[in-house]
Amino acid sequence: APLRKRIWKQIVERKLLEQARLLELAGRPHRVVQRLASRVRSGDRGNLEARGARHSWRLLFGESFRRDRDAPGANALLNYGYAVLRATVARAVAAVGLHPAIGIHHRSGLNAFQLVDDLMESYRPAIDAAVWKMVSAGATEVSADAKRNLALLMYIDRRTSSGSTPLCRCVERTALSLVAVLEGKEDAVSFPELPATLEA
């Protein structure tokens, strides 16, 4: 249990830092989310992950925005982008030999992909960034172009300690580093560097 809580803390911290960086690059106030990242405790007992998500979505998509999986527009685009991301994380989890149903934080007997849902949290801001750019450019529906752009996002390079690497490969490295943490060979889960631009 202590190890699971420590890993979840790392994932939540990383997600909040990614969200803060996205807000900064988008010219939105980002200090509140940045401060949340520094306040995450073991297991995220304060549920700062959810607070950060709500705050970030409102700043990106408008004060009246609410995350609703059945709603059109930005919500529908987020649905599709998160589905692409979830599939990418699922492949990475399987590739490194982890069982997708054995989660770190997510616990539901009805969910066969609990570990996938845990690991994808830190990468959700990449989808948020892409959808924000689409909506800012006038996108209102999940068109063929939108689907293509969200799928191609998995191949956009991110900086890592070993150079530029496609996002899908970064996800694989994160999954592999989780194995090392679980085996006691590493202390922290590995993530790519924070995004430098919103060019993706």
PDB file of C-alpha atoms in Angstrom:
ATOM      1  CA  ALA A   1       0.000   0.000   0.000  1.00  0.00           C
ATOM      2  CA  PRO A   2       2.731   2.583   0.784  1.00  0.00           C
ATOM      3  CA  LEU A   3       4.379   1.898  -2.578  1.00  0.00           C
ATOM      4  CA  ARG A   4       1.095   2.269  -4.452  1.00  0.00           C
ATOM      5  CA  LYS A   5       0.424   5.567  -2.688  1.00  0.00           C
ATOM      6  CA  ARG A   6       3.908   6.849  -3.479  1.00  0.00           C
ATOM      7  CA  ILE A   7       3.554   5.959  -7.167  1.00  0.00           C
ATOM      8  CA  TRP A   8       0.132   7.605  -7.368  1.00  0.00           C
ATOM      9  CA  LYS A   9       1.579  10.739  -5.761  1.00  0.00           C
ATOM     10  CA  GLN A  10       4.236  10.856  -8.513  1.00  0.00           C
ATOM     11  CA  ILE A  11       1.608  10.443 -11.235  1.00  0.00           C
ATOM     12  CA  VAL A  12      -0.626  13.182  -9.800  1.00  0.00           C
ATOM     13  CA  GLU A  13       2.290  15.573  -9.311  1.00  0.00           C
ATOM     14  CA  ARG A  14       3.327  15.042 -12.885  1.00  0.00           C
ATOM     15  CA  LYS A  15      -0.203  15.560 -14.235  1.00  0.00           C
ATOM     16  CA  LEU A  16      -0.539  18.829 -12.322  1.00  0.00           C
ATOM     17  CA  LEU A  17       2.842  20.061 -13.565  1.00  0.00           C
ATOM     18  CA  GLU A  18       1.823  19.200 -17.142  1.00  0.00           C
ATOM     19  CA  GLN A  19      -1.462  21.064 -16.676  1.00  0.00           C
ATOM     20  CA  ALA A  20       0.312  24.090 -15.229  1.00  0.00           C
ATOM     21  CA  ARG A  21       2.764  24.115 -18.139  1.00  0.00           C
ATOM     22  CA  LEU A  22      -0.096  23.869 -20.643  1.00  0.00           C
ATOM     23  CA  LEU A  23      -1.887  26.791 -19.016  1.00  0.00           C
ATOM     24  CA  GLU A  24       1.313  28.834 -19.031  1.00  0.00           C
ATOM     25  CA  LEU A  25       1.932  28.128 -22.727  1.00  0.00           C
ATOM     26  CA  ALA A  26      -1.702  28.974 -23.500  1.00  0.00           C
ATOM     27  CA  GLY A  27      -1.339  32.327 -21.739  1.00  0.00           C
ATOM     28  CA  ARG A  28      -3.675  31.356 -18.909  1.00  0.00           C
ATOM     29  CA  PRO A  29      -3.067  31.751 -15.151  1.00  0.00           C
ATOM     30  CA  HIS A  30      -1.096  28.697 -14.104  1.00  0.00           C
ATOM     31  CA  ARG A  31       0.230  29.372 -10.589  1.00  0.00           C
ATOM     32  CA  VAL A  32      -2.748  27.812  -8.781  1.00  0.00           C
ATOM     33  CA  VAL A  33      -2.268  24.445 -10.504  1.00  0.00           C
ATOM     34  CA  GLN A  34       1.500  24.700 -10.089  1.00  0.00           C
ATOM     35  CA  ARG A  35       1.033  25.173  -6.346  1.00  0.00           C
ATOM     36  CA  LEU A  36      -1.302  22.184  -6.200  1.00  0.00           C
ATOM     37  CA  ALA A  37       1.516  20.015  -7.564  1.00  0.00           C
ATOM     38  CA  SER A  38       3.728  20.974  -4.627  1.00  0.00           C
ATOM     39  CA  ARG A  39       0.975  20.081  -2.143  1.00  0.00           C
ATOM     40  CA  VAL A  40       0.237  16.509  -3.272  1.00  0.00           C
ATOM     41  CA  ARG A  41       0.604  14.038  -0.423  1.00  0.00           C
ATOM     42  CA  SER A  42       1.045  10.278  -0.472  1.00  0.00           C
ATOM     43  CA  GLY A  43      -1.949   8.709  -2.203  1.00  0.00           C
ATOM     44  CA  ASP A  44      -3.268  12.206  -3.047  1.00  0.00           C
ATOM     45  CA  ARG A  45      -5.497  12.182   0.021  1.00  0.00           C
ATOM     46  CA  GLY A  46      -6.642  15.725  -0.761  1.00  0.00           C
ATOM     47  CA  ASN A  47      -7.826  14.672  -4.249  1.00  0.00           C
ATOM     48  CA  LEU A  48      -5.792  17.464  -5.830  1.00  0.00           C
ATOM     49  CA  GLU A  49      -5.780  15.559  -9.117  1.00  0.00           C
ATOM     50  CA  ALA A  50      -9.509  16.173  -9.600  1.00  0.00           C
ATOM     51  CA  ARG A  51      -9.275  19.783  -8.407  1.00  0.00           C
ATOM     52  CA  GLY A  52      -6.477  20.498 -10.852  1.00  0.00           C
ATOM     53  CA  ALA A  53      -8.409  18.957 -13.738  1.00  0.00           C
ATOM     54  CA  ARG A  54     -11.547  21.026 -13.073  1.00  0.00           C
ATOM     55  CA  HIS A  55      -9.543  24.227 -12.700  1.00  0.00           C
ATOM     56  CA  SER A  56      -7.539  23.603 -15.882  1.00  0.00           C
ATOM     57  CA  TRP A  57     -10.575  22.730 -18.003  1.00  0.00           C
ATOM     58  CA  ARG A  58     -12.383  25.917 -16.961  1.00  0.00           C
ATOM     59  CA  LEU A  59      -9.359  28.075 -17.764  1.00  0.00           C
ATOM     60  CA  LEU A  60      -8.909  26.422 -21.158  1.00  0.00           C
ATOM     61  CA  PHE A  61     -12.497  26.006 -22.327  1.00  0.00           C
ATOM     62  CA  GLY A  62     -14.355  28.714 -20.416  1.00  0.00           C
ATOM     63  CA  GLU A  63     -15.763  29.235 -16.943  1.00  0.00           C
ATOM     64  CA  SER A  64     -19.013  27.461 -17.839  1.00  0.00           C
ATOM     65  CA  PHE A  65     -17.254  24.312 -19.097  1.00  0.00           C
ATOM     66  CA  ARG A  66     -18.097  21.083 -17.301  1.00  0.00           C
ATOM     67  CA  ARG A  67     -16.666  17.693 -18.175  1.00  0.00           C
ATOM     68  CA  ASP A  68     -19.595  15.707 -19.571  1.00  0.00           C
ATOM     69  CA  ARG A  69     -18.880  12.556 -21.568  1.00  0.00           C
ATOM     70  CA  ASP A  70     -22.244  12.849 -23.324  1.00  0.00           C
ATOM     71  CA  ALA A  71     -21.833  16.468 -24.384  1.00  0.00           C
ATOM     72  CA  PRO A  72     -20.728  17.613 -27.869  1.00  0.00           C
ATOM     73  CA  GLY A  73     -17.947  20.031 -28.804  1.00  0.00           C
ATOM     74  CA  ALA A  74     -14.842  20.055 -26.621  1.00  0.00           C
ATOM     75  CA  ASN A  75     -16.192  17.202 -24.498  1.00  0.00           C
ATOM     76  CA  ALA A  76     -16.628  14.933 -27.517  1.00  0.00           C
ATOM     77  CA  LEU A  77     -13.140  15.790 -28.762  1.00  0.00           C
ATOM     78  CA  LEU A  78     -11.696  15.053 -25.332  1.00  0.00           C
ATOM     79  CA  ASN A  79     -13.530  11.703 -25.344  1.00  0.00           C
ATOM     80  CA  TYR A  80     -11.919  10.712 -28.629  1.00  0.00           C
ATOM     81  CA  GLY A  81      -8.470  11.934 -27.652  1.00  0.00           C
ATOM     82  CA  TYR A  82      -8.578  10.149 -24.314  1.00  0.00           C
ATOM     83  CA  ALA A  83      -9.694   6.949 -26.071  1.00  0.00           C
ATOM     84  CA  VAL A  84      -6.664   7.134 -28.376  1.00  0.00           C
ATOM     85  CA  LEU A  85      -4.406   7.762 -25.387  1.00  0.00           C
ATOM     86  CA  ARG A  86      -5.978   4.898 -23.412  1.00  0.00           C
ATOM     87  CA  ALA A  87      -5.334   2.475 -26.265  1.00  0.00           C
ATOM     88  CA  THR A  88      -1.712   3.656 -26.474  1.00  0.00           C
ATOM     89  CA  VAL A  89      -1.197   3.181 -22.735  1.00  0.00           C
ATOM     90  CA  ALA A  90      -2.900  -0.240 -22.854  1.00  0.00           C
ATOM     91  CA  ARG A  91      -0.456  -1.428 -25.515  1.00  0.00           C
ATOM     92  CA  ALA A  92       2.477  -0.146 -23.458  1.00  0.00           C
ATOM     93  CA  VAL A  93       1.252  -1.848 -20.289  1.00  0.00           C
ATOM     94  CA  ALA A  94       0.862  -5.162 -22.119  1.00  0.00           C
ATOM     95  CA  ALA A  95       4.242  -4.776 -23.840  1.00  0.00           C
ATOM     96  CA  VAL A  96       6.148  -4.531 -20.542  1.00  0.00           C
ATOM     97  CA  GLY A  97       4.296  -7.478 -19.009  1.00  0.00           C
ATOM     98  CA  LEU A  98       2.041  -5.683 -16.543  1.00  0.00           C
ATOM     99  CA  HIS A  99      -1.561  -6.731 -15.959  1.00  0.00           C
ATOM    100  CA  PRO A 100      -3.927  -3.896 -16.991  1.00  0.00           C
ATOM    101  CA  ALA A 101      -6.585  -4.876 -14.431  1.00  0.00           C
ATOM    102  CA  ILE A 102      -4.299  -4.543 -11.381  1.00  0.00           C
ATOM    103  CA  GLY A 103      -4.378  -0.839 -10.644  1.00  0.00           C
ATOM    104  CA  ILE A 104      -2.351   1.448  -8.435  1.00  0.00           C
ATOM    105  CA  HIS A 105      -5.122   3.889  -7.541  1.00  0.00           C
ATOM    106  CA  HIS A 106      -8.177   3.066  -9.649  1.00  0.00           C
ATOM    107  CA  ARG A 107     -10.146   0.290  -7.974  1.00  0.00           C
ATOM    108  CA  SER A 108     -13.258  -1.010  -9.677  1.00  0.00           C
ATOM    109  CA  GLY A 109     -14.254  -4.610 -10.230  1.00  0.00           C
ATOM    110  CA  LEU A 110     -16.004  -3.508 -13.424  1.00  0.00           C
ATOM    111  CA  ASN A 111     -12.870  -1.983 -14.972  1.00  0.00           C
ATOM    112  CA  ALA A 112     -10.433  -4.344 -16.670  1.00  0.00           C
ATOM    113  CA  PHE A 113      -8.006  -1.489 -17.389  1.00  0.00           C
ATOM    114  CA  GLN A 114      -7.392   0.043 -13.977  1.00  0.00           C
ATOM    115  CA  LEU A 115      -3.613   0.274 -14.377  1.00  0.00           C
ATOM    116  CA  VAL A 116      -4.067   1.829 -17.819  1.00  0.00           C
ATOM    117  CA  ASP A 117      -6.321   4.482 -16.317  1.00  0.00           C
ATOM    118  CA  ASP A 118      -3.710   5.146 -13.628  1.00  0.00           C
ATOM    119  CA  LEU A 119      -0.820   5.644 -16.050  1.00  0.00           C
ATOM    120  CA  MET A 120      -2.708   7.694 -18.622  1.00  0.00           C
ATOM    121  CA  GLU A 121      -3.497  10.437 -16.079  1.00  0.00           C
ATOM    122  CA  SER A 122      -0.087  12.078 -16.458  1.00  0.00           C
ATOM    123  CA  TYR A 123      -0.504  12.199 -20.255  1.00  0.00           C
ATOM    124  CA  ARG A 124      -4.041  13.623 -20.374  1.00  0.00           C
ATOM    125  CA  PRO A 125      -2.797  17.237 -20.607  1.00  0.00           C
ATOM    126  CA  ALA A 126      -1.286  16.395 -24.013  1.00  0.00           C
ATOM    127  CA  ILE A 127      -4.817  15.650 -25.229  1.00  0.00           C
ATOM    128  CA  ASP A 128      -6.185  18.733 -23.481  1.00  0.00           C
ATOM    129  CA  ALA A 129      -3.622  20.868 -25.339  1.00  0.00           C
ATOM    130  CA  ALA A 130      -4.540  19.427 -28.728  1.00  0.00           C
ATOM    131  CA  VAL A 131      -8.275  19.790 -28.128  1.00  0.00           C
ATOM    132  CA  TRP A 132      -7.845  23.368 -26.870  1.00  0.00           C
ATOM    133  CA  LYS A 133      -6.025  24.249 -30.090  1.00  0.00           C
ATOM    134  CA  MET A 134      -8.763  22.610 -32.185  1.00  0.00           C
ATOM    135  CA  VAL A 135     -11.559  24.388 -30.338  1.00  0.00           C
ATOM    136  CA  SER A 136      -9.673  27.696 -30.542  1.00  0.00           C
ATOM    137  CA  ALA A 137      -9.462  27.187 -34.302  1.00  0.00           C
ATOM    138  CA  GLY A 138     -13.223  26.647 -34.531  1.00  0.00           C
ATOM    139  CA  ALA A 139     -13.626  22.847 -34.277  1.00  0.00           C
ATOM    140  CA  THR A 140     -17.024  21.854 -32.914  1.00  0.00           C
ATOM    141  CA  GLU A 141     -17.289  18.145 -33.743  1.00  0.00           C
ATOM    142  CA  VAL A 142     -15.265  14.958 -33.993  1.00  0.00           C
ATOM    143  CA  SER A 143     -14.596  15.191 -37.716  1.00  0.00           C
ATOM    144  CA  ALA A 144     -12.324  12.955 -39.766  1.00  0.00           C
ATOM    145  CA  ASP A 145      -9.620  15.618 -39.578  1.00  0.00           C
ATOM    146  CA  ALA A 146      -9.973  15.870 -35.804  1.00  0.00           C
ATOM    147  CA  LYS A 147      -9.697  12.093 -35.432  1.00  0.00           C
ATOM    148  CA  ARG A 148      -6.596  12.027 -37.591  1.00  0.00           C
ATOM    149  CA  ASN A 149      -4.944  14.853 -35.697  1.00  0.00           C
ATOM    150  CA  LEU A 150      -5.649  13.277 -32.308  1.00  0.00           C
ATOM    151  CA  ALA A 151      -4.313   9.913 -33.474  1.00  0.00           C
ATOM    152  CA  LEU A 152      -1.161  11.516 -34.898  1.00  0.00           C
ATOM    153  CA  LEU A 153      -0.582  13.220 -31.561  1.00  0.00           C
ATOM    154  CA  MET A 154       0.819   9.921 -30.285  1.00  0.00           C
ATOM    155  CA  TYR A 155       3.730  10.365 -32.716  1.00  0.00           C
ATOM    156  CA  ILE A 156       4.598  13.952 -31.814  1.00  0.00           C
ATOM    157  CA  ASP A 157       8.068  14.179 -30.291  1.00  0.00           C
ATOM    158  CA  ARG A 158       8.647  15.051 -26.657  1.00  0.00           C
ATOM    159  CA  ARG A 159      12.017  15.748 -25.099  1.00  0.00           C
ATOM    160  CA  THR A 160      13.509  13.041 -22.891  1.00  0.00           C
ATOM    161  CA  SER A 161      16.874  12.486 -21.231  1.00  0.00           C
ATOM    162  CA  SER A 162      17.955  10.564 -24.325  1.00  0.00           C
ATOM    163  CA  GLY A 163      16.657  13.035 -26.929  1.00  0.00           C
ATOM    164  CA  SER A 164      13.410  13.598 -28.810  1.00  0.00           C
ATOM    165  CA  THR A 165      11.015  10.653 -28.621  1.00  0.00           C
ATOM    166  CA  PRO A 166       7.490  10.102 -29.979  1.00  0.00           C
ATOM    167  CA  LEU A 167       4.813  10.371 -27.316  1.00  0.00           C
ATOM    168  CA  CYS A 168       3.823   6.714 -27.741  1.00  0.00           C
ATOM    169  CA  ARG A 169       7.416   5.697 -26.992  1.00  0.00           C
ATOM    170  CA  CYS A 170       7.447   7.999 -23.951  1.00  0.00           C
ATOM    171  CA  VAL A 171       4.397   6.123 -22.679  1.00  0.00           C
ATOM    172  CA  GLU A 172       6.259   2.830 -23.120  1.00  0.00           C
ATOM    173  CA  ARG A 173       9.216   4.192 -21.164  1.00  0.00           C
ATOM    174  CA  THR A 174       6.901   5.295 -18.374  1.00  0.00           C
ATOM    175  CA  ALA A 175       5.387   1.800 -18.202  1.00  0.00           C
ATOM    176  CA  LEU A 176       8.847   0.228 -18.210  1.00  0.00           C
ATOM    177  CA  SER A 177      10.001   2.542 -15.436  1.00  0.00           C
ATOM    178  CA  LEU A 178       6.950   1.525 -13.405  1.00  0.00           C
ATOM    179  CA  VAL A 179       8.148  -2.072 -13.627  1.00  0.00           C
ATOM    180  CA  ALA A 180      11.554  -0.973 -12.300  1.00  0.00           C
ATOM    181  CA  VAL A 181       9.899   0.879  -9.397  1.00  0.00           C
ATOM    182  CA  LEU A 182       7.739  -2.135  -8.541  1.00  0.00           C
ATOM    183  CA  GLU A 183      10.846  -4.347  -8.593  1.00  0.00           C
ATOM    184  CA  GLY A 184      12.699  -1.938  -6.322  1.00  0.00           C
ATOM    185  CA  LYS A 185      15.283  -1.046  -8.966  1.00  0.00           C
ATOM    186  CA  GLU A 186      14.209   2.601  -9.343  1.00  0.00           C
ATOM    187  CA  ASP A 187      12.738   5.168  -6.948  1.00  0.00           C
ATOM    188  CA  ALA A 188      10.550   7.133  -9.338  1.00  0.00           C
ATOM    189  CA  VAL A 189       8.436   6.654 -12.434  1.00  0.00           C
ATOM    190  CA  SER A 190       9.958   8.240 -15.551  1.00  0.00           C
ATOM    191  CA  PHE A 191       8.190  10.887 -17.646  1.00  0.00           C
ATOM    192  CA  PRO A 192       9.254  13.026 -20.636  1.00  0.00           C
ATOM    193  CA  GLU A 193      10.274  16.620 -20.087  1.00  0.00           C
ATOM    194  CA  LEU A 194       7.547  19.228 -19.734  1.00  0.00           C
ATOM    195  CA  PRO A 195       6.421  20.515 -23.166  1.00  0.00           C
ATOM    196  CA  ALA A 196       8.381  23.461 -24.494  1.00  0.00           C
ATOM    197  CA  THR A 197       5.734  24.671 -26.953  1.00  0.00           C
ATOM    198  CA  LEU A 198       2.174  24.073 -28.078  1.00  0.00           C
ATOM    199  CA  GLU A 199       3.271  23.148 -31.597  1.00  0.00           C
ATOM    200  CA  ALA A 200       2.012  19.565 -31.250  1.00  0.00           C
TER     201      ALA A 200
END
